[in-house]
Amino acid sequence: MSLNVAEILHSCRFFSEVQDKAFERLLRIARIAEFKSGSVIFRENQECPGVYAVGSGLVRVFKTATSGKEHTLHLVGPGDTFAEVAAIGGFPVPANAEAVADSRCVLLPRDPFRRALEEDHQLCLQMIAGFSYWVQHLVGLMGDVVLRDAVGRLARFLLNSEADATGMVALPSLKRHLASHLNLTSETFSRTLRRLVDAGVIAPGESNLVQIVNREKLRLIAEGLSPKV
Amino acid sequence: MSLNVAEILHSCRFFSEVQDKAFERLLRIARIAEFKSGSVIFRENQECPGVYAVGSGLVRVFKTATSGKEHTLHLVGPGDTFAEVAAIGGFPVPANAEAVADSRCVLLPRDPFRRALEEDHQLCLQMIAGFSYWVQHLVGLMGDVVLRDAVGRLARFLLNSEADATGMVALPSLKRHLASHLNLTSETFSRTLRRLVDAGVIAPGESNLVQIVNREKLRLIAEGLSPKV
DNA sequence: GCAAGCCATTGATTTACATCAAGCCGGGCG
DNA sequence: CGCCCGGCTTGATGTAAATCAATGGCTTGC
C-alpha cells in the first residue's frame, strides 16, 4: 500500500501541476529514499542531495545553536517538500533534517533536477510559485515568533491547522517538537495549552488531539485582542 | 547625478545578469518611483504594485502587531529589491514598506512583469536564483532571532556588515530601526552596544559608525562561545 | 508484571529583556 | 541666541518565559 514515485510526486503541491513531458523527465531522475524514525537525513552545511518530496511519515527540519538549543523550522508531512531551495540555489543546506516517523520520500537529485529546470520553462514557473509560498510562509513565521507572545503563537497555530467538522485538530509529532517550532520550551508549551483549556476555548482530547471549542475567541487571542487569558 | 532606470536595474544583483533582449523588455515596462523620507510605500495586505529596485535612499520593510510593536524584516538599500515575492507569487504584500530616507526606485509593475517572466526563460531562472537567496536569508534571520541572545544577534550583525580596511562599519538608518531588525528595543540595543564596547571588541565612532577592534572575539560572542561579556 | 525510559505536566525559582522614567545632546527654527 | 523636539543613553522596576526540579503516566522489553 505504499505509494510509488509517480503517486508521491502527484500528491505534492509543488509538483502537482507539472505537465506530462516534464513530469516524465522528473520520473526518470527520481528515486525513492526511506528513513527510519529518528535517523538523520542531512546536517546543516552539508552539500544538498536534491529535492525531497515526502510520501508518508514525517520529517523535521531544524536549526541548532552551539548552545544545543534547537528550533524546528518546518514539520514536513506527506505532500510537502524540503531542501528545494538549497537544491535549486546550489548552496549547502541551511538546516538539519531528520525523520520523526518512518518515512518514505522521493529524492530528485540536485544536478539532473537543475538541468531539468534550465531546459523546462513550465517547471521553472512551477518552482517559482512554490518558492513564493515558502517565502510568504517564512515571513509569516518570523512575524509570529517576534510579534506574538506564547498564547498568541499557539492560538494561531491551532487556527491554521486543519480541523475536522467537530473542530478536532491533531498535533503533529511530539509536543516537544511542536513547542520548538513555536519557539517555546515543552514546559511552557504545556502550560500555555492548559491556559487555553482553562479559558474554555479548547478541550483536551485523547493522545495528541485537541478540540477547538470557541473558534472566535481563539482568533481574538491569536490577534492579542483578548483582554486576558 | 541621480541614476536612470537602466543604471539602477544594472546595479541590482537581482537583475544584473539579465540578457539584452530580456533587459530591454524590462526597460520598457519599468518606471521611476520616488519617495520622500517617511512616506509609506505600501501597507500590509495591499495588492502588490510590482517589483521595486532601490537606486538610492533606504526603505524599511516591516511587520506590525496589533499591539503596535514593529519588526523590521529588511532594510533595503541601493542595489537591492523588495516586494519581488508578492509580485511574482501574485498575493498581497505580507508587510509594510516605508522610505526612511529620500529614495529613488525603479518599479516594475506586476502584471507586465509577470508576463515577461512567463515568456522569458532566462529571466525566470534569474528570479529563481534571487529567491533562493531570499529564503536562505530569511532562514538565517529566523535562526538568529530564535537561537541567539541580544549580544549574539548584534555581534553577528556587525560581522556580516561590510567594514572598510580599518574595521569601520556604518550602522544603517536610525539605531531604533536597527534595534527593531534585531528584535530589541532601542534601550536594550543601546545597552548591548555598550557591553561590546566595555568588552573591548568594538569602539564607538562618531555619528553611527563603530569600529570592530577584535574581530575574532566578536565571532566567538556571535557563536555564544565567549564565556561572558 | 515489573523495571527502565521517555514524555508530559506541574511547581518554585531565576533571568533576560521590556517597560517606565529621567536626563542629555545636537540641530532646526523662531 | 535660546528654545524645543527627536533620538540616544542610562537607571530602576516589572514580567514573560526559561530553567531547575519532582512526579506521574505510557510504552517497551525482559
XYZ file of C-alpha atoms (C1' of nucleotides) in Angstrom:
518
model
C 0.000 0.000 0.000
C 2.987 2.334 -0.037
C 2.919 4.859 -2.820
C 5.160 4.758 -5.866
C 7.252 7.609 -7.190
C 4.636 8.986 -9.545
C 1.942 8.924 -6.901
C 4.100 10.731 -4.396
C 5.068 13.444 -6.849
C 1.487 13.911 -7.935
C 0.316 14.236 -4.373
C 2.769 17.032 -3.885
C 1.542 20.583 -4.277
C 4.937 21.594 -5.516
C 4.833 19.227 -8.480
C 1.163 18.513 -8.888
C 0.744 20.645 -11.986
C 3.849 19.685 -13.881
C 2.945 18.690 -17.445
C 3.311 15.241 -18.991
C 6.620 15.638 -20.741
C 8.280 17.455 -17.887
C 6.733 15.021 -15.462
C 8.161 12.040 -17.303
C 11.513 13.653 -17.097
C 11.196 14.048 -13.344
C 10.136 10.430 -13.080
C 13.285 9.329 -14.843
C 15.588 11.087 -12.412
C 13.600 10.396 -9.248
C 14.402 7.677 -6.771
C 12.897 6.508 -3.511
C 14.598 7.311 -0.213
C 13.385 5.745 3.010
C 14.267 6.743 6.537
C 13.600 5.063 9.829
C 12.185 7.174 12.621
C 14.978 9.064 14.325
C 17.501 8.808 11.517
C 19.130 11.962 10.251
C 18.627 12.837 6.611
C 21.212 15.592 6.387
C 23.022 18.036 8.607
C 23.374 21.782 8.321
C 26.024 22.911 5.815
C 26.217 19.595 4.034
C 26.020 19.616 0.287
C 22.387 19.421 -0.771
C 21.459 15.986 -2.141
C 18.450 17.309 -4.026
C 14.754 17.971 -3.590
C 12.836 15.667 -1.280
C 9.106 15.042 -1.527
C 7.509 13.268 1.411
C 5.141 10.428 0.564
C 4.471 9.156 4.052
C 5.815 9.707 7.525
C 7.070 12.992 8.950
C 10.356 14.807 8.804
C 11.555 17.654 10.931
C 13.746 20.425 9.556
C 15.568 22.370 12.263
C 18.468 24.599 13.160
C 20.730 24.074 16.152
C 22.613 26.644 18.198
C 26.041 25.991 19.614
C 24.299 26.065 22.981
C 22.429 22.947 21.910
C 19.078 24.680 21.638
C 17.070 23.662 18.598
C 14.461 25.423 16.547
C 12.291 23.425 14.218
C 11.602 25.404 11.089
C 9.232 23.032 9.448
C 7.426 19.789 10.125
C 7.174 18.206 6.706
C 4.360 15.749 6.126
C 3.027 13.868 3.103
C 2.571 16.084 0.075
C 5.204 18.532 1.174
C 8.780 19.067 0.036
C 12.016 20.109 1.658
C 15.520 21.149 0.646
C 14.140 22.588 -2.601
C 15.724 25.927 -2.013
C 19.271 24.762 -1.463
C 18.917 22.294 -4.329
C 17.938 24.993 -6.760
C 20.119 27.734 -5.378
C 23.111 25.438 -5.341
C 24.284 26.153 -1.813
C 24.699 23.897 1.223
C 21.551 23.058 3.146
C 20.938 25.733 5.786
C 19.411 23.391 8.373
C 19.249 19.814 9.628
C 16.638 17.258 8.680
C 15.647 14.095 10.495
C 12.781 11.639 10.231
C 10.498 11.693 13.254
C 8.461 8.787 11.944
C 9.313 6.057 9.467
C 9.249 7.999 6.241
C 9.151 7.283 2.548
C 10.293 10.085 0.264
C 11.105 10.767 -3.336
C 14.509 12.290 -3.960
C 15.134 14.293 -7.095
C 18.929 14.500 -7.179
C 20.214 18.011 -7.433
C 22.167 18.123 -10.682
C 19.748 16.408 -13.018
C 16.973 18.384 -11.414
C 18.746 21.653 -12.058
C 19.330 20.632 -15.658
C 15.625 19.926 -15.987
C 14.870 23.363 -14.615
C 17.175 25.011 -17.090
C 15.540 23.308 -20.004
C 11.929 23.385 -18.980
C 10.204 26.705 -18.658
C 6.984 25.315 -17.261
C 8.771 23.522 -14.485
C 10.641 26.698 -13.766
C 7.434 28.653 -13.352
C 6.067 25.978 -11.053
C 9.096 26.224 -8.872
C 8.807 29.968 -8.675
C 5.263 29.642 -7.446
C 6.436 27.125 -4.870
C 9.140 29.477 -3.694
C 6.765 32.354 -3.289
C 4.746 30.211 -0.991
C 7.828 29.385 1.029
C 8.918 32.966 1.441
C 5.432 34.021 2.415
C 5.372 31.231 4.938
C 8.709 32.193 6.429
C 7.770 35.843 6.677
C 4.634 34.769 8.496
C 6.609 32.602 10.889
C 9.028 35.413 11.501
C 6.231 37.765 12.375
C 4.736 35.157 14.650
C 7.829 34.448 16.630
C 8.705 38.054 17.086
C 5.426 39.879 17.429
C 3.262 37.448 19.383
C 3.505 36.011 22.845
C 3.218 32.356 23.760
C -0.592 32.125 23.772
C -0.788 34.141 20.584
C 1.550 31.821 18.739
C -0.171 28.693 19.936
C -3.597 30.115 19.141
C -2.525 30.992 15.643
C -1.020 27.596 15.123
C -4.268 25.921 16.123
C -6.286 28.171 13.842
C -4.078 27.356 10.885
C -4.146 23.634 11.487
C -6.939 21.998 9.635
C -9.677 20.689 11.834
C -12.391 18.188 11.062
C -16.084 19.056 11.270
C -16.139 18.754 15.050
C -13.175 21.099 15.473
C -10.713 18.361 16.274
C -7.135 19.067 15.291
C -4.254 16.625 15.503
C -0.974 17.925 16.879
C 1.791 16.596 14.647
C 4.673 14.655 16.068
C 5.784 15.014 19.656
C 4.568 18.009 21.624
C 8.184 18.808 22.277
C 8.835 19.332 18.568
C 5.792 21.451 18.162
C 6.914 23.508 21.130
C 10.268 24.086 19.493
C 8.507 25.104 16.294
C 6.633 27.768 18.242
C 9.818 28.805 19.992
C 8.734 27.530 23.376
C 10.141 25.005 25.779
C 7.967 21.970 26.216
C 7.171 23.136 29.744
C 5.738 26.474 28.675
C 4.012 24.776 25.785
C 2.244 22.564 28.256
C 1.293 25.469 30.497
C 0.098 27.520 27.551
C -2.094 24.718 26.292
C -3.544 24.489 29.743
C -4.295 28.191 29.849
C -6.328 27.822 26.675
C -8.180 24.868 28.166
C -8.902 26.818 31.352
C -10.137 29.731 29.276
C -12.572 27.331 27.647
C -11.532 27.874 24.061
C -10.172 24.390 23.524
C -10.812 20.996 25.089
C -8.174 18.320 25.515
C -8.735 15.083 23.622
C -7.025 11.763 23.825
C -3.361 11.401 22.815
C -2.445 14.474 20.858
C -5.813 15.658 19.740
C -7.391 18.877 20.881
C -10.790 20.238 20.070
C -11.396 23.851 19.213
C -14.457 24.843 21.202
C -14.630 28.560 20.587
C -13.031 29.484 17.323
C -13.928 33.124 17.501
C -12.362 33.642 20.874
C -9.315 31.750 19.740
C -8.997 34.207 16.888
C -9.118 37.128 19.286
C -6.406 35.580 21.392
C -4.253 34.978 18.338
C -4.513 38.651 17.480
C -3.661 39.643 21.016
C -7.029 41.334 21.398
C -8.413 39.188 24.149
C -8.143 41.178 27.389
C -6.699 38.292 29.305
C -6.493 34.551 29.134
C 23.703 62.785 -10.706
C 20.708 60.588 -9.963
C 20.697 57.273 -11.768
C 18.395 56.399 -14.634
C 16.294 53.279 -14.917
C 18.873 51.192 -16.744
C 21.608 52.102 -14.301
C 19.502 51.215 -11.318
C 18.489 47.864 -12.736
C 22.050 47.045 -13.672
C 23.298 47.889 -10.209
C 20.846 45.418 -8.795
C 22.082 41.945 -8.010
C 18.652 40.602 -8.785
C 18.696 41.871 -12.367
C 22.358 42.382 -13.047
C 22.700 39.361 -15.289
C 19.568 39.676 -17.329
C 20.392 39.436 -21.043
C 19.987 42.187 -23.639
C 16.647 41.270 -25.111
C 15.068 40.491 -21.772
C 16.658 43.587 -20.320
C 15.180 45.797 -22.999
C 11.853 44.355 -22.214
C 12.240 45.203 -18.549
C 13.286 48.714 -19.515
C 10.104 49.178 -21.476
C 7.859 48.327 -18.562
C 9.905 49.996 -15.840
C 9.160 53.365 -14.362
C 10.731 55.541 -11.706
C 9.081 55.865 -8.304
C 10.354 58.398 -5.798
C 9.534 58.627 -2.132
C 10.250 61.292 0.414
C 11.716 60.201 3.717
C 8.969 58.974 5.987
C 6.398 58.306 3.299
C 4.754 54.919 3.180
C 5.187 52.892 0.011
C 2.624 50.231 0.762
C 0.857 48.644 3.683
C 0.490 45.030 4.654
C -2.208 43.150 2.714
C -2.439 45.705 -0.048
C -2.296 44.474 -3.591
C 1.307 44.284 -4.716
C 2.203 47.081 -7.153
C 5.177 45.199 -8.547
C 8.872 44.695 -8.002
C 10.835 47.624 -6.599
C 14.567 48.104 -7.113
C 16.213 50.737 -4.945
C 18.567 53.131 -6.713
C 19.283 55.483 -3.864
C 17.987 56.090 -0.359
C 16.790 53.477 2.066
C 13.493 51.735 2.590
C 12.353 49.747 5.542
C 10.149 46.660 5.200
C 8.387 45.742 8.429
C 5.508 43.930 10.060
C 3.304 45.401 12.749
C 1.460 43.631 15.549
C -1.961 44.704 16.713
C -0.161 45.754 19.897
C 1.662 48.350 17.835
C 5.024 46.647 18.085
C 7.003 46.603 14.856
C 9.563 44.257 13.461
C 11.674 45.381 10.552
C 12.332 42.465 8.249
C 14.670 44.176 5.887
C 16.473 47.443 5.413
C 16.652 47.814 1.668
C 19.459 49.924 0.266
C 20.734 50.704 -3.244
C 21.134 47.613 -5.395
C 18.530 45.683 -3.502
C 14.930 44.830 -4.321
C 11.719 44.386 -2.385
C 8.198 43.076 -2.937
C 9.525 40.655 -5.571
C 7.961 37.714 -3.883
C 4.431 39.004 -3.680
C 4.707 40.408 -7.198
C 5.649 37.064 -8.636
C 3.514 34.933 -6.386
C 0.525 37.128 -7.046
C -0.580 37.609 -3.462
C -0.951 40.718 -1.315
C 2.236 42.119 0.153
C 2.912 40.445 3.507
C 4.485 43.504 5.165
C 4.647 47.295 5.168
C 7.234 49.398 3.378
C 8.244 52.976 4.034
C 11.102 55.193 2.934
C 13.435 56.129 5.776
C 15.441 58.437 3.543
C 14.538 60.208 0.317
C 14.544 57.299 -2.085
C 14.584 56.778 -5.807
C 13.409 53.372 -7.006
C 12.515 51.566 -10.173
C 9.106 49.953 -10.200
C 8.405 47.028 -12.497
C 4.617 46.839 -12.441
C 3.328 43.454 -11.502
C 1.299 42.290 -14.487
C 3.679 43.144 -17.304
C 6.486 41.774 -15.196
C 4.701 38.500 -14.701
C 4.040 38.293 -18.404
C 7.720 38.840 -19.057
C 8.515 36.017 -16.647
C 6.145 33.691 -18.376
C 7.683 34.344 -21.744
C 11.322 34.585 -20.857
C 13.045 31.539 -19.510
C 16.327 33.283 -18.728
C 14.598 35.889 -16.639
C 12.766 33.134 -14.881
C 15.989 31.387 -13.942
C 17.422 34.648 -12.673
C 14.448 35.162 -10.441
C 14.760 31.682 -9.045
C 18.324 32.369 -8.061
C 17.198 35.604 -6.420
C 14.510 33.768 -4.497
C 16.897 31.170 -3.218
C 18.964 33.932 -1.789
C 15.930 35.391 -0.085
C 14.857 32.149 1.501
C 18.352 31.453 2.704
C 18.461 34.929 4.176
C 15.153 34.510 5.953
C 16.120 31.148 7.365
C 19.275 32.748 8.680
C 17.323 35.590 10.263
C 14.929 33.143 11.798
C 17.751 31.211 13.362
C 19.269 34.422 14.633
C 16.216 35.735 16.317
C 15.342 32.470 17.927
C 18.635 30.849 18.815
C 20.810 33.777 19.841
C 20.600 36.270 22.652
C 20.903 40.030 22.321
C 24.720 40.229 22.204
C 24.878 37.282 19.842
C 22.497 38.896 17.392
C 24.248 42.225 17.461
C 27.659 40.593 17.131
C 26.530 38.623 14.120
C 25.027 41.679 12.541
C 28.290 43.559 12.893
C 30.267 40.669 11.448
C 28.008 40.482 8.420
C 28.085 44.221 7.766
C 30.855 45.142 5.431
C 33.645 47.058 7.056
C 36.349 49.153 5.459
C 40.049 48.354 5.893
C 40.155 49.883 9.373
C 37.198 47.828 10.575
C 34.751 50.708 10.460
C 31.153 49.749 9.826
C 28.279 52.146 9.259
C 25.034 51.402 11.026
C 22.228 51.948 8.549
C 19.354 54.267 9.265
C 18.276 55.105 12.780
C 19.551 52.938 15.595
C 15.963 52.412 16.536
C 15.231 50.689 13.240
C 18.276 48.532 13.502
C 17.191 47.587 17.005
C 13.817 46.523 15.703
C 15.517 44.485 12.992
C 17.416 42.602 15.692
C 14.243 42.232 17.726
C 15.388 44.537 20.503
C 14.043 47.731 21.944
C 16.228 50.720 21.302
C 17.086 50.759 25.011
C 18.494 47.253 25.075
C 20.169 47.886 21.765
C 21.976 50.782 23.338
C 22.964 48.772 26.386
C 24.107 45.841 24.294
C 26.278 48.049 22.141
C 27.799 49.386 25.313
C 28.515 45.903 26.600
C 30.515 45.202 23.465
C 32.394 48.460 23.863
C 33.173 47.657 27.509
C 34.361 44.212 26.483
C 36.790 45.925 24.144
C 35.664 44.263 20.941
C 34.319 47.391 19.299
C 34.980 51.100 19.663
C 32.360 53.815 19.245
C 32.916 56.240 16.379
C 31.194 59.453 15.508
C 27.537 59.517 14.488
C 26.565 55.964 13.626
C 29.918 54.436 12.930
C 31.504 51.754 15.047
C 34.895 50.176 14.671
C 35.469 46.465 15.034
C 38.561 46.157 17.190
C 38.710 42.428 17.842
C 37.049 40.518 15.065
C 37.937 37.110 16.416
C 36.440 37.741 19.809
C 33.361 39.183 18.147
C 32.997 35.937 16.268
C 33.153 33.961 19.477
C 30.485 36.148 21.008
C 28.295 35.731 17.954
C 28.528 31.978 18.328
C 27.740 32.196 22.016
C 31.114 30.695 22.884
C 32.522 33.618 24.761
C 32.323 32.780 28.487
C 30.899 36.157 29.389
C 30.673 39.635 28.045
C 4.443 -7.962 35.734
C 7.925 -5.329 36.998
C 11.824 -2.330 35.756
C 13.575 1.338 32.771
C 12.974 5.167 29.914
C 10.719 8.699 27.636
C 7.204 12.187 27.590
C 4.222 15.292 29.638
C 2.627 18.039 33.392
C 3.100 20.960 37.421
C 5.502 23.886 40.866
C 9.411 27.056 42.508
C 12.991 29.966 41.185
C 15.850 32.712 38.030
C 16.859 35.603 34.201
C 16.954 38.298 30.051
C 14.724 41.605 28.276
C 10.872 45.051 28.196
C 8.837 48.887 30.249
C 8.820 53.061 32.738
C 11.148 57.226 33.792
C 14.648 60.752 33.786
C 18.378 63.368 31.818
C 21.394 64.592 27.752
C 22.813 66.200 23.478
C 22.644 68.148 18.785
C 20.298 70.657 15.405
C 16.458 73.111 13.224
C 13.873 77.336 13.633
C 11.634 81.235 15.529
C 20.692 83.389 20.625
C 17.688 80.308 23.136
C 14.020 77.181 22.618
C 12.210 72.834 21.599
C 11.966 68.259 19.842
C 13.565 63.750 18.466
C 16.833 60.382 19.207
C 20.014 58.279 22.283
C 21.669 56.796 26.688
C 21.306 55.274 31.467
C 18.948 53.744 35.689
C 15.098 51.391 38.385
C 11.492 48.235 38.239
C 8.392 44.686 36.205
C 7.335 40.388 33.786
C 7.052 36.511 30.456
C 9.194 32.707 29.730
C 13.388 29.731 30.727
C 15.425 26.790 33.855
C 15.587 23.643 37.627
C 13.383 20.012 39.977
C 9.909 16.480 41.146
C 6.154 13.457 39.899
C 3.006 10.709 37.252
C 1.603 8.202 33.312
C 2.676 5.187 28.898
C 5.136 2.459 26.478
C 8.826 -1.321 25.637
C 11.177 -5.044 26.680
C 12.999 -8.760 29.526
